[in-house]
Amino acid sequence: MRLKAIKLAGFKSFVDPTSVPFTTNMTGIVGPNGCGKSNTIDAVRWVMGESSAKYLRGDAMTDVIFNGSSERKPVGKCSVDLIFDNSEGKLRGEYAKYNEVAVRRQVTRDGQSTYYLNGTKCRRKDVTDLFLGTGLGPRSYAIIEQGMISRLIEAKPEELRVYVEEAAGISRYKERRRETENRMRRTQENLERLSDIREELERQLAHLQRQAQAAEKYKDLKAQEREKKAQLQALQWQTLDNDYRQREQQIGQLQVTFESHMAAQRSADADIEALRLQHGDKTEAFNQAQTRFYEVGAQIARQEQKVEHQSQMSLQLDRELADAERSLLEAQKELEQDQLQLEDVSEKRMALEPELELLEAAEEEASEALMLAEEGQRQWQDDWDQFTQRASEPTRQAEVAQTRIQNTEQQLQRLQQRRGKLQDEQHQLEHNPELEEIQLLQEQCSEQELHSEALQEQVDELQAQLQQGEQALEQRRQQLQQQRQQLQQHLNRQTTLQALQSAALGEGSESVSHWLESHQLARNPRLAEQLHVEAGWEKAVETVLGDYLQAVVLDDLDPVQHWLDSLSDGQLALSCASVGSEPAAAAQDLLSKVRSERDVSSLLHGVQVADDLAAALNRRSQLAAGQSIVTPDGIWIGRDWLRVNRQRGDEGGMLARQQELEQLAEQIEELDIDVEEAEVDLDSDQLKLRGQQQQRENAQRELQQASQKLIALRSQLAGKQARAEQFDVRRRQLQSELEEISEQQELEREQLELLREQWQEAMAAVDEDTDQREQLQLRREQVQSQLQQARGQAGQHKDRRHQLQLQLQGLNTSEDSLKQAIERLASQLQTLRQRRETIIEQQSRDHSADLTELKAQLDEMLEQRVDAEEQMQQRRKELEQVDTRLRELEQQRSDAEKHALEVRNALEKVRMECQALDIRRQALVEQLKESGLTLHEVMQAMPEQADAEQWQQELQRIAERIQRLGAINLAAIEEYQTQSERKRYLDEQNADLEKALATLEGAIHKIDRETRTRFKETFDHINSGLAELFPKVFGGGHASLELTGDDLLNTGVAIMARPPGKKNSTIHLLSGGEKALTAIALVFSIFQLNPAPFCMLDEVDAPLDDANVGRYARLVKAMSDKVQFIYITHNKIAMEMADQLMGVTMQEPGVSRLVSVDVEEAAEMID
């Protein structure tokens, strides 16, 4: 296997499609610095699956796309193809059969990376798996670039171990081990989940078992309850039926009693009607006597009212006359008192009027003095206002100046405080602690981005695996569905053929079937079921045997002679062909085409076979008596006869159907097994898919957490950067504010000096006005004293005048009131005198004669009322006698009616009870019918000693037992069976998983053994190779590999080197050139053990001198017989050793181009 060519398009500086062919095993790539030589090695590493932009000398994976130059625009995608010659078949797997394998990778600007193998899209894992064990890979020992030498030599022992593992080809073992561990983990997870399910199911089963037992017990108790309930209903029906018959007898007796009471009631009604007529006449006579009595009474009452009225009128006039005399005396007395009081009030009023006139004159004089004092006050106020207006300006100016001085001093103090705070803040901001945190966060962001990219690749890989698993699962489901459909089709076909076969065998005849059943022959086989005919001859055998195919096979025909008389109708064939080997048959006999457990030679004797009708006709003349010939299509020929059996339809004959039924039975059995196996595989795939889904979800969760962490780090970084920028902005703001404060302080100090001068000038002017202010204040006191004295005198005179005016006004009012009262009393006296005269005139009239006449009329009316009352009492007595008789008759009728009503109510009650009993009887019968029973059946099955009370107690006990069972789950029985089946299935799965886990553990142990063995063997070979090659590249000395631990699965590898003339030391103490030579020796010793298809060297000879370059070049030349070398060099000695030189130029800025030179052809041309 060797690298045949590299095709680049848009990759880094190779913007144009470029093909780099490698025709020899020694290819040197030369060119000036920066022309893009190393991009070829980056291309190989990138295609083989490198996922870190750092190893491709970039910041992001899209940096490998040509990003434009001064003359070209950027491109949208790039691709690289590696063409491998696999004619030796070193690649394994499905690509081992290809002589040429092309690996391609393509990436676009949006970050979409795609891999192809021989033009088929694939995963990155498929590419890395392709090179497992070959020594190739994105970071294998076969690619040594700039800086790779130092990383190889200075690698930690654990990192150096990777190169030994790759050389040992155990990377695929580690991959297998990792996959096996994953499978073990998934199996263990499935086992744990299954264990949880089984434990939960065991708990459910225990619970369901109790519920199922309770449900069974509940069913038994319910059955007993139904039986007892039905019998109790029958007993209740008997009781109700007896009560019903008793009620019918009571109804007859009550009807007789009711009729007798109704006859007595009708007789009382007739007597009452006759007496009511007599009662009407008596009532009319009583009403007339009563009316006369009431009329006389009314006349007496009216006469008595007249007498009473006349007596009351005389008494009323006497009282009114006495009242009028008394009121007249009181009014005369009151009039005299008012006249005396009026004279007193007039005298007082006349005495107050002269005093009022004197007070009014004194008040006028006091008012004039008050006006003069007020005028003096106004004059002083004007003088004071003029003074204060003139003297307030200096005071105001002094106050204003003082206030401004205080404000300025406070402002200076605030500025000084602000300056101190700003200086403190400025001192705090001199050191920005965010810068170190920003640097740390930037590093964390870079690491987290790499981690997120790796997780994203893991998620993509798991997603691809999950998609493949889902596709495989869907294929498995489809396959299972197809198998089930095929199984169902076979079952349908089997059912159809069985029906046809049953009809053909005569199983439809009822009389024959009954005869066979009665003689226990129905299960005996038919002859057609025991014949096995060679394919193609079924119709021939069926034609010859005909109805004998339906024959029932017996061991002996002798007993049949006694049975045949019982067969009244139908066709029957019996065969007693003996069990054993059949006699040998000639190849031309039909018997040779038939195999059977029984001897059927007697049925096929003399029948020969021919391949077609023509052959049969040709042999017809050779037939002896009793011989015949039959063809495969069923044409049967004798010497002088021919018989053809043609059937409609496509179901074939009886024998063909029998063979097809047998084949179907075998196929159905196989399909059943296949379906069961497919279901098990489907369950296993589903478990595996759930495990893959869980892995993907875990990976996605990790990716999401990593993304969130990256976002959080970026957010913190942005916040820190923003705060750092705020620090700088704030420092500049503080400096600017401090400068402004200094300027403002200087201005405030100048303003303060000016204000202090203004305040001193204002205070001097205030001192000059102090004397004049004191004189004005003394004058104000004198004016205010005079004003207060004048106001006091004027107020006294005014108050006294007001009091006299009020007194005078009161006297005038009293005088007017007394005059009005005197006039009113005079009028009242006149009225009272007139009333007294009127009463005296009324009393003088004679009322005695009228009163005597009225009393005589009253006595006469009283005598008339006595006569009317006697007559009314006589009529009442007669009426009461009739009423008494009427009440007696009505009582008799009421008693009869009452008794009839009681009997009727009793009758209705008995009828209702009877009806209720009948309804209850019918209801019990209907309840029994609903239970699927009849009254007659229950009565017959019921014990004779059955008692309703005892049965009721039994039902109560059964109900209590059911009640004690509690809540019943009737579905628990079926559910318990279902869950038990599931438990058994899960137990089987658990056993399978445990067995699989044990198998995987055994595989792990086997892989570990093989890994240890191959690693130790490889380590020893590489160590030997290193000890052999080291002296060659150094011209002497010694080097070896050492293990850092005892565990061959995890131990690290260290290099110990001793160049010529130096003591043994670790590789880290060597010079750069010595390290490079040691690395070359190590790589070449690995090549000797497990040569990689090619080796790429990127200026590894740069630190070497010419002598060492020569040794290095000769070693490469010697190994090129087995290994393809592609190296980049600037050294002329190394260039001379190359069989092919590839020149990389950059004539156009930023664009690499390739020039190839075959050194041998060039040498021949020179020669």
PDB file of C-alpha atoms in Angstrom, residues 171-296:
ATOM      1  CA  SER A 171      -5.073   0.529  18.357  1.00  0.00           C
ATOM      2  CA  ARG A 172      -7.772  -1.625  16.856  1.00  0.00           C
ATOM      3  CA  TYR A 173      -7.611  -3.816  19.984  1.00  0.00           C
ATOM      4  CA  LYS A 174      -8.065  -0.712  22.112  1.00  0.00           C
ATOM      5  CA  GLU A 175     -10.931   0.329  19.865  1.00  0.00           C
ATOM      6  CA  ARG A 176     -12.432  -3.130  20.208  1.00  0.00           C
ATOM      7  CA  ARG A 177     -11.866  -2.962  23.954  1.00  0.00           C
ATOM      8  CA  ARG A 178     -13.501   0.437  24.114  1.00  0.00           C
ATOM      9  CA  GLU A 179     -16.449  -0.810  22.071  1.00  0.00           C
ATOM     10  CA  THR A 180     -16.628  -3.935  24.235  1.00  0.00           C
ATOM     11  CA  GLU A 181     -16.546  -1.819  27.378  1.00  0.00           C
ATOM     12  CA  ASN A 182     -19.291   0.345  25.924  1.00  0.00           C
ATOM     13  CA  ARG A 183     -21.283  -2.756  25.141  1.00  0.00           C
ATOM     14  CA  MET A 184     -20.589  -4.033  28.649  1.00  0.00           C
ATOM     15  CA  ARG A 185     -21.673  -0.719  30.085  1.00  0.00           C
ATOM     16  CA  ARG A 186     -24.800  -0.707  27.972  1.00  0.00           C
ATOM     17  CA  THR A 187     -25.420  -4.357  28.850  1.00  0.00           C
ATOM     18  CA  GLN A 188     -24.856  -3.573  32.517  1.00  0.00           C
ATOM     19  CA  GLU A 189     -27.202  -0.597  32.232  1.00  0.00           C
ATOM     20  CA  ASN A 190     -29.767  -2.791  30.500  1.00  0.00           C
ATOM     21  CA  LEU A 191     -29.223  -5.415  33.200  1.00  0.00           C
ATOM     22  CA  GLU A 192     -29.707  -2.812  35.926  1.00  0.00           C
ATOM     23  CA  ARG A 193     -32.813  -1.439  34.233  1.00  0.00           C
ATOM     24  CA  LEU A 194     -34.048  -4.980  33.742  1.00  0.00           C
ATOM     25  CA  SER A 195     -33.289  -5.757  37.371  1.00  0.00           C
ATOM     26  CA  ASP A 196     -35.236  -2.688  38.446  1.00  0.00           C
ATOM     27  CA  ILE A 197     -38.112  -3.735  36.218  1.00  0.00           C
ATOM     28  CA  ARG A 198     -37.977  -7.310  37.582  1.00  0.00           C
ATOM     29  CA  GLU A 199     -37.912  -6.103  41.177  1.00  0.00           C
ATOM     30  CA  GLU A 200     -40.815  -3.792  40.511  1.00  0.00           C
ATOM     31  CA  LEU A 201     -42.586  -6.586  38.651  1.00  0.00           C
ATOM     32  CA  GLU A 202     -41.991  -8.990  41.568  1.00  0.00           C
ATOM     33  CA  ARG A 203     -43.582  -6.490  43.911  1.00  0.00           C
ATOM     34  CA  GLN A 204     -46.451  -6.063  41.480  1.00  0.00           C
ATOM     35  CA  LEU A 205     -46.805  -9.846  41.142  1.00  0.00           C
ATOM     36  CA  ALA A 206     -46.907 -10.297  44.909  1.00  0.00           C
ATOM     37  CA  HIS A 207     -49.547  -7.611  45.087  1.00  0.00           C
ATOM     38  CA  LEU A 208     -51.408  -9.023  42.070  1.00  0.00           C
ATOM     39  CA  GLN A 209     -51.228 -12.547  43.506  1.00  0.00           C
ATOM     40  CA  ARG A 210     -52.960 -11.362  46.643  1.00  0.00           C
ATOM     41  CA  GLN A 211     -55.475  -9.476  44.556  1.00  0.00           C
ATOM     42  CA  ALA A 212     -56.041 -12.500  42.292  1.00  0.00           C
ATOM     43  CA  GLN A 213     -56.569 -14.782  45.288  1.00  0.00           C
ATOM     44  CA  ALA A 214     -58.953 -12.253  46.747  1.00  0.00           C
ATOM     45  CA  ALA A 215     -60.728 -12.011  43.384  1.00  0.00           C
ATOM     46  CA  GLU A 216     -61.104 -15.818  43.176  1.00  0.00           C
ATOM     47  CA  LYS A 217     -62.448 -15.910  46.706  1.00  0.00           C
ATOM     48  CA  TYR A 218     -64.716 -12.997  45.821  1.00  0.00           C
ATOM     49  CA  LYS A 219     -66.065 -14.922  42.818  1.00  0.00           C
ATOM     50  CA  ASP A 220     -66.794 -18.008  44.973  1.00  0.00           C
ATOM     51  CA  LEU A 221     -68.517 -15.915  47.618  1.00  0.00           C
ATOM     52  CA  LYS A 222     -70.498 -14.082  44.955  1.00  0.00           C
ATOM     53  CA  ALA A 223     -71.656 -17.407  43.494  1.00  0.00           C
ATOM     54  CA  GLN A 224     -72.767 -18.546  46.955  1.00  0.00           C
ATOM     55  CA  GLU A 225     -74.421 -15.185  47.490  1.00  0.00           C
ATOM     56  CA  ARG A 226     -76.323 -15.464  44.188  1.00  0.00           C
ATOM     57  CA  GLU A 227     -77.515 -18.980  45.076  1.00  0.00           C
ATOM     58  CA  LYS A 228     -78.627 -18.022  48.590  1.00  0.00           C
ATOM     59  CA  LYS A 229     -80.163 -14.822  47.295  1.00  0.00           C
ATOM     60  CA  ALA A 230     -82.211 -16.721  44.697  1.00  0.00           C
ATOM     61  CA  GLN A 231     -83.425 -19.202  47.329  1.00  0.00           C
ATOM     62  CA  LEU A 232     -84.219 -16.345  49.715  1.00  0.00           C
ATOM     63  CA  GLN A 233     -86.204 -14.682  46.948  1.00  0.00           C
ATOM     64  CA  ALA A 234     -88.165 -17.917  46.453  1.00  0.00           C
ATOM     65  CA  LEU A 235     -88.874 -18.099  50.203  1.00  0.00           C
ATOM     66  CA  GLN A 236     -89.955 -14.479  50.165  1.00  0.00           C
ATOM     67  CA  TRP A 237     -92.243 -15.250  47.216  1.00  0.00           C
ATOM     68  CA  GLN A 238     -93.890 -18.037  49.226  1.00  0.00           C
ATOM     69  CA  THR A 239     -94.472 -15.689  52.166  1.00  0.00           C
ATOM     70  CA  LEU A 240     -95.851 -12.984  49.886  1.00  0.00           C
ATOM     71  CA  ASP A 241     -98.137 -15.472  48.121  1.00  0.00           C
ATOM     72  CA  ASN A 242     -99.652 -16.610  51.446  1.00  0.00           C
ATOM     73  CA  ASP A 243    -100.181 -12.991  52.503  1.00  0.00           C
ATOM     74  CA  TYR A 244    -101.767 -12.258  49.140  1.00  0.00           C
ATOM     75  CA  ARG A 245    -104.371 -15.006  49.530  1.00  0.00           C
ATOM     76  CA  GLN A 246    -105.231 -13.863  53.079  1.00  0.00           C
ATOM     77  CA  ARG A 247    -105.775 -10.326  51.790  1.00  0.00           C
ATOM     78  CA  GLU A 248    -108.210 -11.569  49.139  1.00  0.00           C
ATOM     79  CA  GLN A 249    -110.390 -13.185  51.862  1.00  0.00           C
ATOM     80  CA  GLN A 250    -110.350  -9.952  53.901  1.00  0.00           C
ATOM     81  CA  ILE A 251    -111.514  -7.997  50.851  1.00  0.00           C
ATOM     82  CA  GLY A 252    -114.686 -10.183  50.526  1.00  0.00           C
ATOM     83  CA  GLN A 253    -115.623  -9.722  54.189  1.00  0.00           C
ATOM     84  CA  LEU A 254    -115.050  -5.954  54.158  1.00  0.00           C
ATOM     85  CA  GLN A 255    -117.212  -5.482  51.044  1.00  0.00           C
ATOM     86  CA  VAL A 256    -120.271  -7.043  52.864  1.00  0.00           C
ATOM     87  CA  THR A 257    -119.808  -4.809  55.918  1.00  0.00           C
ATOM     88  CA  PHE A 258    -119.443  -1.715  53.701  1.00  0.00           C
ATOM     89  CA  GLU A 259    -122.787  -2.381  51.923  1.00  0.00           C
ATOM     90  CA  SER A 260    -124.710  -2.639  55.268  1.00  0.00           C
ATOM     91  CA  HIS A 261    -123.327   0.704  56.469  1.00  0.00           C
ATOM     92  CA  MET A 262    -124.212   2.381  53.174  1.00  0.00           C
ATOM     93  CA  ALA A 263    -127.920   1.199  53.532  1.00  0.00           C
ATOM     94  CA  ALA A 264    -128.208   2.760  57.030  1.00  0.00           C
ATOM     95  CA  GLN A 265    -126.746   6.002  55.677  1.00  0.00           C
ATOM     96  CA  ARG A 266    -129.319   6.215  52.861  1.00  0.00           C
ATOM     97  CA  SER A 267    -132.257   5.698  55.378  1.00  0.00           C
ATOM     98  CA  ALA A 268    -130.982   8.530  57.625  1.00  0.00           C
ATOM     99  CA  ASP A 269    -130.689  10.831  54.603  1.00  0.00           C
ATOM    100  CA  ALA A 270    -134.419  10.372  53.763  1.00  0.00           C
ATOM    101  CA  ASP A 271    -135.576  11.234  57.346  1.00  0.00           C
ATOM    102  CA  ILE A 272    -133.299  14.274  57.462  1.00  0.00           C
ATOM    103  CA  GLU A 273    -134.724  15.641  54.182  1.00  0.00           C
ATOM    104  CA  ALA A 274    -138.362  15.480  55.533  1.00  0.00           C
ATOM    105  CA  LEU A 275    -137.435  17.121  58.828  1.00  0.00           C
ATOM    106  CA  ARG A 276    -135.559  19.904  57.046  1.00  0.00           C
ATOM    107  CA  LEU A 277    -138.809  21.014  55.357  1.00  0.00           C
ATOM    108  CA  GLN A 278    -140.525  21.300  58.780  1.00  0.00           C
ATOM    109  CA  HIS A 279    -137.478  23.104  60.148  1.00  0.00           C
ATOM    110  CA  GLY A 280    -137.846  25.746  57.418  1.00  0.00           C
ATOM    111  CA  ASP A 281    -141.441  26.601  58.451  1.00  0.00           C
ATOM    112  CA  LYS A 282    -140.490  26.910  62.106  1.00  0.00           C
ATOM    113  CA  THR A 283    -137.558  29.050  61.263  1.00  0.00           C
ATOM    114  CA  GLU A 284    -139.726  31.472  59.230  1.00  0.00           C
ATOM    115  CA  ALA A 285    -142.208  31.930  62.176  1.00  0.00           C
ATOM    116  CA  PHE A 286    -139.334  32.493  64.618  1.00  0.00           C
ATOM    117  CA  ASN A 287    -137.745  35.068  62.303  1.00  0.00           C
ATOM    118  CA  GLN A 288    -141.033  37.095  62.122  1.00  0.00           C
ATOM    119  CA  ALA A 289    -141.430  37.153  65.944  1.00  0.00           C
ATOM    120  CA  GLN A 290    -137.809  38.085  66.330  1.00  0.00           C
ATOM    121  CA  THR A 291    -138.131  40.901  63.783  1.00  0.00           C
ATOM    122  CA  ARG A 292    -141.141  42.401  65.725  1.00  0.00           C
ATOM    123  CA  PHE A 293    -139.186  42.201  68.980  1.00  0.00           C
ATOM    124  CA  TYR A 294    -136.171  43.961  67.460  1.00  0.00           C
ATOM    125  CA  GLU A 295    -138.326  46.754  65.914  1.00  0.00           C
ATOM    126  CA  VAL A 296    -139.962  47.573  69.309  1.00  0.00           C
TER     127      VAL A 296
END
